[in-house]
Coordinates of N, CA and C and ligand atoms in Angstrom, one line a residue:
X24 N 0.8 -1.2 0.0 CA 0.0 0.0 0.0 C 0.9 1.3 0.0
X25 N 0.8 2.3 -0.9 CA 1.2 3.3 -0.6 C -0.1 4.8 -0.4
X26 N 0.9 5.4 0.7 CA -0.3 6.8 1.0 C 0.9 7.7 0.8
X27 N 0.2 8.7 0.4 CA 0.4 10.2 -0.3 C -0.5 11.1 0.4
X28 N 0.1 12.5 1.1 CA -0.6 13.4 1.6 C -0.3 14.5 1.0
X29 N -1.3 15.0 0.2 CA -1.4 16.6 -0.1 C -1.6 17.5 0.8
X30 N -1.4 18.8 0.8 CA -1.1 19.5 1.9 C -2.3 21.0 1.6
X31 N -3.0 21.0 0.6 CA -4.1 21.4 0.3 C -5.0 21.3 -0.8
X32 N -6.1 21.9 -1.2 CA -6.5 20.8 -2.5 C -5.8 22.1 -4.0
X33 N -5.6 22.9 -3.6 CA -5.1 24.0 -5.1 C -4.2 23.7 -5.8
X34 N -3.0 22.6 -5.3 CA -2.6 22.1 -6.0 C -2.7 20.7 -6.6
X35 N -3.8 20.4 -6.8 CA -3.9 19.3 -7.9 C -5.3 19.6 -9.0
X36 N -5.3 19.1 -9.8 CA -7.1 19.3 -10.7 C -7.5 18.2 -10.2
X37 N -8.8 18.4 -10.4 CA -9.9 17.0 -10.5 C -9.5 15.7 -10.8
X38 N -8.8 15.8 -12.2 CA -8.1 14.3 -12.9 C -7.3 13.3 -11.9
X39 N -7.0 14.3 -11.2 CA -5.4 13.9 -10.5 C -5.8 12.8 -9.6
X40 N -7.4 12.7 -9.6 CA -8.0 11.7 -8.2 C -8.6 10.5 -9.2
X41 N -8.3 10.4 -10.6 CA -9.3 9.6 -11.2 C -8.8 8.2 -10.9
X42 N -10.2 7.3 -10.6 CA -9.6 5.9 -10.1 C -9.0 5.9 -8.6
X43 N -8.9 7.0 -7.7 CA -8.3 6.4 -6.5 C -9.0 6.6 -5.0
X44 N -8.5 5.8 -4.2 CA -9.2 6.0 -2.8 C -8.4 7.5 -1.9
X45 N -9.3 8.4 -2.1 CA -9.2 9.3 -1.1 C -9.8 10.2 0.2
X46 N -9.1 10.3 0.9 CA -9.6 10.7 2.2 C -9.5 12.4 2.1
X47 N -10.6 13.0 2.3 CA -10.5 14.2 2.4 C -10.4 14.7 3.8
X48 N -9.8 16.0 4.3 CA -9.5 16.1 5.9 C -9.8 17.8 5.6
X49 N -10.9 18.2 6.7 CA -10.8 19.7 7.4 C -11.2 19.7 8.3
X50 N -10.4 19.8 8.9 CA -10.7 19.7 10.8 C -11.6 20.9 11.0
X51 N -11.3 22.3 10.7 CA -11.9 22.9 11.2 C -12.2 23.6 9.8
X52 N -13.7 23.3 9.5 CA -14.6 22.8 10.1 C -15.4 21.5 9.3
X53 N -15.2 21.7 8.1 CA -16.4 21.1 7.1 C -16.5 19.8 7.2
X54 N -15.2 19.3 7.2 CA -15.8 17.6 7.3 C -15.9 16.7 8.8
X55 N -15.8 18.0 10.1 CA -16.3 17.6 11.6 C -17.7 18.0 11.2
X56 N -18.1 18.4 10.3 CA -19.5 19.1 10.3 C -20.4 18.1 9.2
X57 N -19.7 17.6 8.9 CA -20.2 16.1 7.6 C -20.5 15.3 8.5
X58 N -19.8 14.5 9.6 CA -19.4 13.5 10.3 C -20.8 13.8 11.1
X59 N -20.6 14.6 12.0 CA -21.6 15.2 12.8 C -23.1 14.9 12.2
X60 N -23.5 16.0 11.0 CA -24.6 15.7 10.6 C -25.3 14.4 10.5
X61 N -24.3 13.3 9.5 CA -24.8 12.1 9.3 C -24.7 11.0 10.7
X62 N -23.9 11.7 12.0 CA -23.8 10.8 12.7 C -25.0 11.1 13.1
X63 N -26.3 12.4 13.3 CA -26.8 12.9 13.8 C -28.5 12.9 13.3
X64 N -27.9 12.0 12.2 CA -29.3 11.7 11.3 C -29.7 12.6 10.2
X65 N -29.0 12.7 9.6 CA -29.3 13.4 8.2 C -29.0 12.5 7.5
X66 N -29.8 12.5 6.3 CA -29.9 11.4 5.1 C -28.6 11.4 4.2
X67 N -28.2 12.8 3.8 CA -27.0 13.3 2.9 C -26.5 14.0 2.7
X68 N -25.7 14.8 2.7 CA -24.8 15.9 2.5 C -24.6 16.2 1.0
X69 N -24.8 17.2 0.1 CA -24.3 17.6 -1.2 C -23.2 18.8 -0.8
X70 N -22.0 18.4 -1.1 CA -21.5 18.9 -1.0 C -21.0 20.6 -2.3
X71 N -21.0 21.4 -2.1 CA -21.3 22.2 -3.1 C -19.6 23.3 -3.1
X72 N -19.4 23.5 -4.4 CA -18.4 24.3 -4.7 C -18.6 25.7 -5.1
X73 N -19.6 26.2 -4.8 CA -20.1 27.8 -5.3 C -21.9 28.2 -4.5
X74 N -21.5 29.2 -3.7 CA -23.0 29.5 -3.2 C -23.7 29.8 -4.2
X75 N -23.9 29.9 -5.6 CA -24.6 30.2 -6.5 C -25.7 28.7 -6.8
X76 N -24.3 27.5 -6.9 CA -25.2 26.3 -6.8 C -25.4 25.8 -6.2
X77 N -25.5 25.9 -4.5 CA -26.3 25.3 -3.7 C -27.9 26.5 -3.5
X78 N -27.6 27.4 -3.7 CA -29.2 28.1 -4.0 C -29.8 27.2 -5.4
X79 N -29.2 26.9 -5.8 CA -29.9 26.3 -7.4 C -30.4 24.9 -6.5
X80 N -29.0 24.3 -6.7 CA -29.8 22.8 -5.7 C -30.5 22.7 -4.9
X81 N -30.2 23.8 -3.7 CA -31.6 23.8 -2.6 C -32.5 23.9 -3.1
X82 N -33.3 24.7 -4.4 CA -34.5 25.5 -4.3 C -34.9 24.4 -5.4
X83 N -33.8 23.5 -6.1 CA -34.6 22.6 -7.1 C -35.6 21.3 -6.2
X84 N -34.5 20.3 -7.0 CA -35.1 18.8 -6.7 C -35.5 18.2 -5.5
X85 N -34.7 18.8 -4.5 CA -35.0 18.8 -2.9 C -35.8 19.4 -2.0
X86 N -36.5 20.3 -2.6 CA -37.4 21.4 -2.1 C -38.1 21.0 -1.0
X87 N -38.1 21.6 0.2 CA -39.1 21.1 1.7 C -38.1 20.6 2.5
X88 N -37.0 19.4 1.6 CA -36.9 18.4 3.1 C -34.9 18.7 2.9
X89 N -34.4 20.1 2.5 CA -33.3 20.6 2.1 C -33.2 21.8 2.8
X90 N -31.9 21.4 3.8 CA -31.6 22.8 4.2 C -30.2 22.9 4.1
X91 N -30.3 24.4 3.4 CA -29.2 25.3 2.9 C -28.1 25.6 4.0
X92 N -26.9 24.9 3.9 CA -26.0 25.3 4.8 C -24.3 25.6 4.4
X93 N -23.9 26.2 5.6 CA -22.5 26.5 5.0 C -22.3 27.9 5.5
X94 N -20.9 28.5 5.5 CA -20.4 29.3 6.1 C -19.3 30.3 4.9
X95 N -18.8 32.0 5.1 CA -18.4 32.7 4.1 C -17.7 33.3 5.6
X96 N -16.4 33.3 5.3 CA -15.6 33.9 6.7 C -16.1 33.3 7.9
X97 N -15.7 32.2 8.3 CA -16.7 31.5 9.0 C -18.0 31.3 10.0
X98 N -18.8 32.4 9.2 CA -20.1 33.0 9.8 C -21.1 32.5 8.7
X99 N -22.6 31.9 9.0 CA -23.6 31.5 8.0 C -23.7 32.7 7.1
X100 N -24.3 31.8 5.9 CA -24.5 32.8 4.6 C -25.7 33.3 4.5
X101 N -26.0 34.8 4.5 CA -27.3 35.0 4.1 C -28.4 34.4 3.6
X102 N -29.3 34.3 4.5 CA -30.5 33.6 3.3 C -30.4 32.0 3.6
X103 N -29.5 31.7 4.4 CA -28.6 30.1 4.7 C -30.1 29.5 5.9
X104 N -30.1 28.5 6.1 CA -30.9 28.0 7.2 C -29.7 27.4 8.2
X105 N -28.6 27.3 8.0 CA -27.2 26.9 9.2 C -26.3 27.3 8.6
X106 N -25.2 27.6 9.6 CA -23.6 28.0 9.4 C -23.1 26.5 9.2
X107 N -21.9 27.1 9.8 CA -20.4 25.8 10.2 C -20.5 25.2 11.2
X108 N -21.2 25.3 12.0 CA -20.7 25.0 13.6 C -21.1 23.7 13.8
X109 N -20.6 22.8 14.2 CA -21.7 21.0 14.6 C -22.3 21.3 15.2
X110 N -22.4 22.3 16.3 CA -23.8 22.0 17.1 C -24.9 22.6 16.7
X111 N -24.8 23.1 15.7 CA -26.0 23.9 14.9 C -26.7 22.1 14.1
X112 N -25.9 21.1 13.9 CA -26.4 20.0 13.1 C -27.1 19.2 14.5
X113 N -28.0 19.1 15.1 CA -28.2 18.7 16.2 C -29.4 17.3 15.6
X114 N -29.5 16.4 16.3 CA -30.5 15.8 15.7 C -31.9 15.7 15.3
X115 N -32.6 17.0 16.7 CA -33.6 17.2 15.7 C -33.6 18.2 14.8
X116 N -32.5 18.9 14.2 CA -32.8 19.6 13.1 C -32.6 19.0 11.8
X117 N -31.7 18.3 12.1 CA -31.5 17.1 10.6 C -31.4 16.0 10.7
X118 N -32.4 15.5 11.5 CA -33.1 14.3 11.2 C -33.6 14.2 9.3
X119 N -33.0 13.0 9.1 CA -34.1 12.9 7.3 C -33.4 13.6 6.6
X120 N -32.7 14.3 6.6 CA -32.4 16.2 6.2 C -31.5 16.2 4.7
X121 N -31.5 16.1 3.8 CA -30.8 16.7 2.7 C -30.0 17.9 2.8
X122 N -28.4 18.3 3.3 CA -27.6 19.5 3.7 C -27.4 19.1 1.9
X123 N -27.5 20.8 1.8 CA -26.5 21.2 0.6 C -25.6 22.2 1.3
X124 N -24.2 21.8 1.5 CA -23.0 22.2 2.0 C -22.2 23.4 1.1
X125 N -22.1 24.6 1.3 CA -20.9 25.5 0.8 C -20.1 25.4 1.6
X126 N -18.4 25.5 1.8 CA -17.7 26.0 3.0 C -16.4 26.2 2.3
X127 N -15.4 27.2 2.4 CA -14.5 28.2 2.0 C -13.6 27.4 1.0
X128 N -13.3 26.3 2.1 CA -12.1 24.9 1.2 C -12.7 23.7 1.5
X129 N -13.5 23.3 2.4 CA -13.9 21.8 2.5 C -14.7 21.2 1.4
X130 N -16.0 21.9 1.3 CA -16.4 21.5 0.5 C -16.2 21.8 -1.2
X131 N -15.3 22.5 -1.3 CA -14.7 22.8 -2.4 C -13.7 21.4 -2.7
X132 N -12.8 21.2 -1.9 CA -11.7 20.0 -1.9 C -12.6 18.5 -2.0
X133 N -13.5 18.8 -1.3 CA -14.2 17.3 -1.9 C -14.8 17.4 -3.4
X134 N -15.4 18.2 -3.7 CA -16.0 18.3 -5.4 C -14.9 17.9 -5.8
X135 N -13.9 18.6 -5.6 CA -12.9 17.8 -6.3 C -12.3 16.8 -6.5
X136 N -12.3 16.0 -5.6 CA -12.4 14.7 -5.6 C -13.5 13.6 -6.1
X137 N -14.3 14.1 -6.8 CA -15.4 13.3 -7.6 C -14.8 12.4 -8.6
X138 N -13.9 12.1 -8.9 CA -13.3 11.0 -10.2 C -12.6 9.9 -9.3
X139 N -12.4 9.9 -8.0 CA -11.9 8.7 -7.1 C -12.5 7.9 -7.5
X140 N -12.2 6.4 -6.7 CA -13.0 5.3 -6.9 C -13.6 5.4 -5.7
X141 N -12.9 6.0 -4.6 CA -13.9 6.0 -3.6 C -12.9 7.2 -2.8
X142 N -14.1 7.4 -2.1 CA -13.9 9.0 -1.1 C -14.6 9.1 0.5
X143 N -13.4 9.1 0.8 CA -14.2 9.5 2.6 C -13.9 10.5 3.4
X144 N -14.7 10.9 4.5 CA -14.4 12.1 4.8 C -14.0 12.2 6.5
X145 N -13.0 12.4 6.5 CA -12.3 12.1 8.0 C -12.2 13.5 8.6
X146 N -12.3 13.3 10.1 CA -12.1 14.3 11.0 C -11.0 13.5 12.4
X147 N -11.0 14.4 13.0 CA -10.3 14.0 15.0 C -11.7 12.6 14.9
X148 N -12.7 13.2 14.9 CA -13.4 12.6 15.8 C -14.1 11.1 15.3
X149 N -13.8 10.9 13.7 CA -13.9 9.4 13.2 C -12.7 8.7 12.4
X150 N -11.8 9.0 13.1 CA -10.1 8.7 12.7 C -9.9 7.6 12.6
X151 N -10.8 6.9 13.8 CA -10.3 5.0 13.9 C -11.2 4.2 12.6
X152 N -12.5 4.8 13.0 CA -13.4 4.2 11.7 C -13.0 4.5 10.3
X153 N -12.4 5.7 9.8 CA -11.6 5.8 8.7 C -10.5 4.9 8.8
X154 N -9.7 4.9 9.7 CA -8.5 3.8 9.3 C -8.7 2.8 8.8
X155 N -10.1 1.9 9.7 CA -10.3 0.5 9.9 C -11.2 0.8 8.6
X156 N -11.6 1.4 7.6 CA -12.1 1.5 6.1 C -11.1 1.4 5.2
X157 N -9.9 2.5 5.4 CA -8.5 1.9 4.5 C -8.1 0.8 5.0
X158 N -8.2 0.1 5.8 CA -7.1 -1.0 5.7 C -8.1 -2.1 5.6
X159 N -9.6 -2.3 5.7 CA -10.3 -3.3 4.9 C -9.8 -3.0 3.1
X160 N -10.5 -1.5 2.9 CA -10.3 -1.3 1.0 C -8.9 -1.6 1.0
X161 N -7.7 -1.7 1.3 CA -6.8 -2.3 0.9 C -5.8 -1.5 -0.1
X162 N -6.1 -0.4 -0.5 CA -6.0 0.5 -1.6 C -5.1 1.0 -1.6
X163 N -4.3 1.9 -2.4 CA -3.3 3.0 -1.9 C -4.4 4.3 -1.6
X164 N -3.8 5.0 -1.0 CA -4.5 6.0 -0.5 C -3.6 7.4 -1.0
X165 N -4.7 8.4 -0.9 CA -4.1 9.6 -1.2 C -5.2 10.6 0.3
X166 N -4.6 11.0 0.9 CA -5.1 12.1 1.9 C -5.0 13.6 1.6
X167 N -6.1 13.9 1.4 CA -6.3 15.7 1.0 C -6.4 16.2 1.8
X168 N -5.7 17.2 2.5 CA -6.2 18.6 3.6 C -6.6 19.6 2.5
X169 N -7.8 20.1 3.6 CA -8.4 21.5 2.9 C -7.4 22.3 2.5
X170 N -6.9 22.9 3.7 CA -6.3 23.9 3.8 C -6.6 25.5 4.1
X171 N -6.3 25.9 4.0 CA -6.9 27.4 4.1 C -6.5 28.2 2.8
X172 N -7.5 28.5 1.7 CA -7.1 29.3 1.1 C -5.7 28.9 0.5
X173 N -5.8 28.1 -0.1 CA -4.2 27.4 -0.6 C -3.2 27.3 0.2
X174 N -3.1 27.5 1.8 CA -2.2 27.5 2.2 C -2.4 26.3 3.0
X175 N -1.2 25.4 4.0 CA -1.4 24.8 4.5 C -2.1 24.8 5.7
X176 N -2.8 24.4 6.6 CA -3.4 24.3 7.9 C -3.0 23.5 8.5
X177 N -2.5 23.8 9.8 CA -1.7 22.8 10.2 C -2.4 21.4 11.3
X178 N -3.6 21.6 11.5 CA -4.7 20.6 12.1 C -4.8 20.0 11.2
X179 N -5.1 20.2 9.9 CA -5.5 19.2 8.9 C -4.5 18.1 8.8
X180 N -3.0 18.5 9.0 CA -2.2 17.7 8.7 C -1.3 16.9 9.8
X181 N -1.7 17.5 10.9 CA -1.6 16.3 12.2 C -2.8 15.4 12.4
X182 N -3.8 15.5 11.8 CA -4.9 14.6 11.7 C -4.5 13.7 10.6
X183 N -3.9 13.8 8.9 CA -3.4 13.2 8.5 C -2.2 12.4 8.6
X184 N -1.8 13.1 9.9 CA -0.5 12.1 10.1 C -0.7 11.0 11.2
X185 N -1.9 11.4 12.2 CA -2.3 10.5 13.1 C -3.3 9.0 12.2
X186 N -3.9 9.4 11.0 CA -4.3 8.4 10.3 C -3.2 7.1 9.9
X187 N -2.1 8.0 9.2 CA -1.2 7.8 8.5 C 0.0 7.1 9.6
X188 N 0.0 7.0 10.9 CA 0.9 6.3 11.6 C -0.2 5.3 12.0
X189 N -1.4 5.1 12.0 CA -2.3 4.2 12.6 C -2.1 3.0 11.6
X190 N -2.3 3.8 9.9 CA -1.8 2.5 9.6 C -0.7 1.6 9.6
X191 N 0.4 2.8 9.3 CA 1.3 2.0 9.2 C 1.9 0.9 10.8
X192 N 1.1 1.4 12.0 CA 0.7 0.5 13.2 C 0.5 -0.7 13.1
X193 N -0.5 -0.5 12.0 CA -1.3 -1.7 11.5 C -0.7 -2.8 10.8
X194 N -0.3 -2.2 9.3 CA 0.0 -3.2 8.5 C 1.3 -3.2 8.3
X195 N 2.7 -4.0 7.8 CA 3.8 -4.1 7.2 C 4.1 -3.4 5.9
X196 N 4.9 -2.8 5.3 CA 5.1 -2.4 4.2 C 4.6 -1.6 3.2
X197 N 4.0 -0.2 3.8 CA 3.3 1.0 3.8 C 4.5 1.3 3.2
X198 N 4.1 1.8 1.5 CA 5.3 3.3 1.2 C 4.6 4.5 1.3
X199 N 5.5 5.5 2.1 CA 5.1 6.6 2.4 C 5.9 7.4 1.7
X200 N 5.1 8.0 0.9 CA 5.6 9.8 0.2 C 6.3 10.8 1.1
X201 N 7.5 11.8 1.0 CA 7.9 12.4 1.8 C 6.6 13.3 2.3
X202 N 5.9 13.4 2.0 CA 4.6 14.3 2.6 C 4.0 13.3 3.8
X203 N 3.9 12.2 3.2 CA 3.2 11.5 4.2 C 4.2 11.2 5.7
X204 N 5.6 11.0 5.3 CA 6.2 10.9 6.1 C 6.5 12.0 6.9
X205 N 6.4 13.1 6.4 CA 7.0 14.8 7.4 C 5.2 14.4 8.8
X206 N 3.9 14.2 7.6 CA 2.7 14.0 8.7 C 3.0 13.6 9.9
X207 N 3.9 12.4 9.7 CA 3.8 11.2 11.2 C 4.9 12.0 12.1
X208 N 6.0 13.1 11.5 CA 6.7 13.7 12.4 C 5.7 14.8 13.6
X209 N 4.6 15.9 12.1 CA 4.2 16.9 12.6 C 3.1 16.3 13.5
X210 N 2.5 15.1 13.6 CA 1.6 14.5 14.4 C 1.8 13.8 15.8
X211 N 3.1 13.4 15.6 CA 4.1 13.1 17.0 C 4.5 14.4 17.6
X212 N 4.7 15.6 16.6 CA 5.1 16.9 17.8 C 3.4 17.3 17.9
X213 N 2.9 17.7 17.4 CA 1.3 18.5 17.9 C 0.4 17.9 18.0
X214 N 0.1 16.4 18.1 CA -0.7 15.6 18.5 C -1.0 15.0 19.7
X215 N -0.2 15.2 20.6 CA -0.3 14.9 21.8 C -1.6 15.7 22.4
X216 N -1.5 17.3 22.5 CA -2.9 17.8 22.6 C -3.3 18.2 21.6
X217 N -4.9 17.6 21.5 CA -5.1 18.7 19.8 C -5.9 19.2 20.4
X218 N -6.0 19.3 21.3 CA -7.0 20.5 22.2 C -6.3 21.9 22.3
X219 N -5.1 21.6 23.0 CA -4.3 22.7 23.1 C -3.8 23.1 21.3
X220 N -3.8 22.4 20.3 CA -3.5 22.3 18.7 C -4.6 23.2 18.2
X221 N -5.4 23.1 18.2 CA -6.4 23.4 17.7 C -6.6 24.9 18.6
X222 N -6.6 25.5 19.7 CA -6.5 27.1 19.9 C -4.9 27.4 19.5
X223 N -4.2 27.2 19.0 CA -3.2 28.0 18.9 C -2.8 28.0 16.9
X224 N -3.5 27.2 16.2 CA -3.6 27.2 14.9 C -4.2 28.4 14.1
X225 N -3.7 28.8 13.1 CA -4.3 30.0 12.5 C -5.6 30.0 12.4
X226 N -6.4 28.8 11.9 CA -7.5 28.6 11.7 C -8.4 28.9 12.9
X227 N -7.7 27.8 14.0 CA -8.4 28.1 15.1 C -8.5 29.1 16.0
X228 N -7.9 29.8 16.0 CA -7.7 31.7 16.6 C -8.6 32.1 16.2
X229 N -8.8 32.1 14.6 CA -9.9 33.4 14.1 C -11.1 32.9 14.4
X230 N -11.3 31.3 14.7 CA -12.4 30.8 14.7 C -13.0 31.3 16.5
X231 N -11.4 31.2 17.3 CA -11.9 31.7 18.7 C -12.5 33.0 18.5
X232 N -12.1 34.4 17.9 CA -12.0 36.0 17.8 C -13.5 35.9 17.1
X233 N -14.4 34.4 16.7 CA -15.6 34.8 16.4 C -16.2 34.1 16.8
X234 N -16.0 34.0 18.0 CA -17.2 32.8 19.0 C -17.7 31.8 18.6
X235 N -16.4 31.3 18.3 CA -16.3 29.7 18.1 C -15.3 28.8 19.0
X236 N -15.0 29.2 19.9 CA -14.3 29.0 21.0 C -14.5 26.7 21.5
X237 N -16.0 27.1 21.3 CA -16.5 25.4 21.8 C -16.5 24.5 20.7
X238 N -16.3 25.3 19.5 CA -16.4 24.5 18.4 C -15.2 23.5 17.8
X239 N -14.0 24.2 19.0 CA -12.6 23.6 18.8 C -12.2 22.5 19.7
X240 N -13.0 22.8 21.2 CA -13.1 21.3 21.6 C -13.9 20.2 21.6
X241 N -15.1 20.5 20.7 CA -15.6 19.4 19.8 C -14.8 18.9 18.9
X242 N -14.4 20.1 17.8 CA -13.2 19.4 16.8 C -11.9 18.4 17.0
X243 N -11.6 18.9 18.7 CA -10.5 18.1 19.1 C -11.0 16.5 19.7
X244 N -11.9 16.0 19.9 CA -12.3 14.9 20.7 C -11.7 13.8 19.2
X245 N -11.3 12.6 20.3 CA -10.9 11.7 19.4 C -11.8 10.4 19.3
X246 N -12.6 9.7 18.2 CA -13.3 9.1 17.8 C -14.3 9.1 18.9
X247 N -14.8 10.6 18.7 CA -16.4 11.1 19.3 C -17.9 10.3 18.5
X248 N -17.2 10.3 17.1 CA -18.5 10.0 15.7 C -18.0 9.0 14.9
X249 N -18.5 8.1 15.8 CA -17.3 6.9 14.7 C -18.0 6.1 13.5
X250 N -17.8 7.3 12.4 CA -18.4 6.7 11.5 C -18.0 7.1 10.5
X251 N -18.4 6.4 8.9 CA -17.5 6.1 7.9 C -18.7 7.1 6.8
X252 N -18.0 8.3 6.5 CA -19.0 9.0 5.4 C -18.2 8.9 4.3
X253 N -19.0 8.3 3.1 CA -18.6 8.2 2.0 C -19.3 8.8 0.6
X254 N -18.5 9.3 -0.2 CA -18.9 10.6 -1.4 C -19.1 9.8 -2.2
X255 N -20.2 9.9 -2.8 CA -20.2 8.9 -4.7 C -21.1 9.8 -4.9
X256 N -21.2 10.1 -6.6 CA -22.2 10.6 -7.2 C -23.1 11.7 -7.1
X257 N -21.4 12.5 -6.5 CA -22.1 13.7 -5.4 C -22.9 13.9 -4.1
X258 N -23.1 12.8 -3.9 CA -23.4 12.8 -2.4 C -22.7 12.1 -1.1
X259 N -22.5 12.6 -0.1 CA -22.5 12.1 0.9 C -23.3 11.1 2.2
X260 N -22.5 10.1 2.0 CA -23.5 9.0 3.0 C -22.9 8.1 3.9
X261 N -23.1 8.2 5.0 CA -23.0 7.1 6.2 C -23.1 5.8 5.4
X262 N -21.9 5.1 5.8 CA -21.8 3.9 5.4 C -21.8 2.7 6.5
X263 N -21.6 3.4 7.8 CA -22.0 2.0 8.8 C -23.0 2.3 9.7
Ligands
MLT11 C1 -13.7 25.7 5.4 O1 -14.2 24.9 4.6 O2 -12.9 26.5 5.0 C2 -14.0 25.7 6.8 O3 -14.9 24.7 7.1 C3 -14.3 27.1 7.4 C4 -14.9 27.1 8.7 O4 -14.3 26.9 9.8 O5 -16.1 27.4 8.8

């Protein structure tokens, strides 16, 4: 098995995923907010790459049992029925629920990964259930961090490195890409707390400076939502 970690999604196109198993990672926030929803009883997540087309999607084929979510500077979007936050996904609000997802780079980095053979969406809090899905698929893997705005985020990539030593925990004769290999360093230095990781991260600051302070020690709990969300055909769905 070999795994490969990118370090945000702006550098690669769409192509670059055709045919393979990839894990997409944004800690803070979009894919703790995928996990959440579906652990929380929502039917699907559409993940969307433009607020122009999740107003189109919401208002089409899903109409009534579709709510419009997603965040623009990490605050809900006008006109939006939810932001970013998980605890805004609570289970009676999306119970049944069809989310159409905008969010800055999460849901953008997953669109992009639509030509995989298969796609999952990992956070802190379903780490072990994603592992124990790569090492049943058996696959090589490629792990995507959002990122921030093309730059790297550094939560996203101690969460990829905490994956990425689990496996190679696991199985014998893992080749690891120098990307994947620097993960298992930067995951052994700032993984010890990702509580304390997560308020001192660029992401996580701005997220404190806008009262999101609780939303980081939700982000940091480790296999809180242990469950396996998987992208096909543009949608997102719980698979256990
Ligand atoms: C993103 O996709 O950039 C994030 O989820 C932003 C956020 O924290 O809301």
């Amino acid at each position: 098995m070999k795994v490969n970690v990118l370090f945000t999604h702006n550098i690669v196109e769409e192509f670059y995923f055709s045919e393979k198993t990839t894990v997409v990672i944004d800690v803070l926030r979009a894919t703790t907010v995928i996990n959440t929803a579906l652990f929380n009883g929502a039917k699907e997540i559409i993940p969307v790459s433009s607020v122009d087309f999740a107003m189109k999607v919401s208002s089409g084929v899903f109409g009534g049992i579709t709510l419009l979510c997603g965040e623009r500077n990490t605050k809900k979007i006008e006109g939006f029925d939810l932001g970013n936050s998980p605890f805004e996904y609570s289970p009676d609000v999306v119970n049944n629920k069809s989310i159409v997802l905008f969010t800055t780079n999460g849901s953008k980095a997953i669109v992009k990964t639509k030509y995989s053979e298969n796609v999952v969406t990992c956070c802190f809090n379903n780490l072990d259930a994603i592992k124990n899905y790569l090492l049943d698929t058996n696959k090589d893997i490629e792990i995507l961090c959002a990122g921030n705005n093309g730059h790297f985020s550094l939560e996203d990539l101690v969460c990829a490195g905490k994956l990425v030593s689990g496996i190679t925990e696991s199985i014998e004769g893992v080749f690891l890409s120098d990307s994947a290999a620097a993960s298992i360093i930067l995951a052994k230095s700032y993984g010890k707390n990702i509580k304390k990781l997560l308020h001192t991260t660029e992401h996580g600051k701005i997220l404190k400076e806008n009262g999101y302070e609780a939303d980081l020690d939700y982000c940091s709990k480790l296999n809180s939502v242990p469950i396996v969300s998987h992208f096909s055909s543009g949608v997102i769905k719980r698979l256990n």
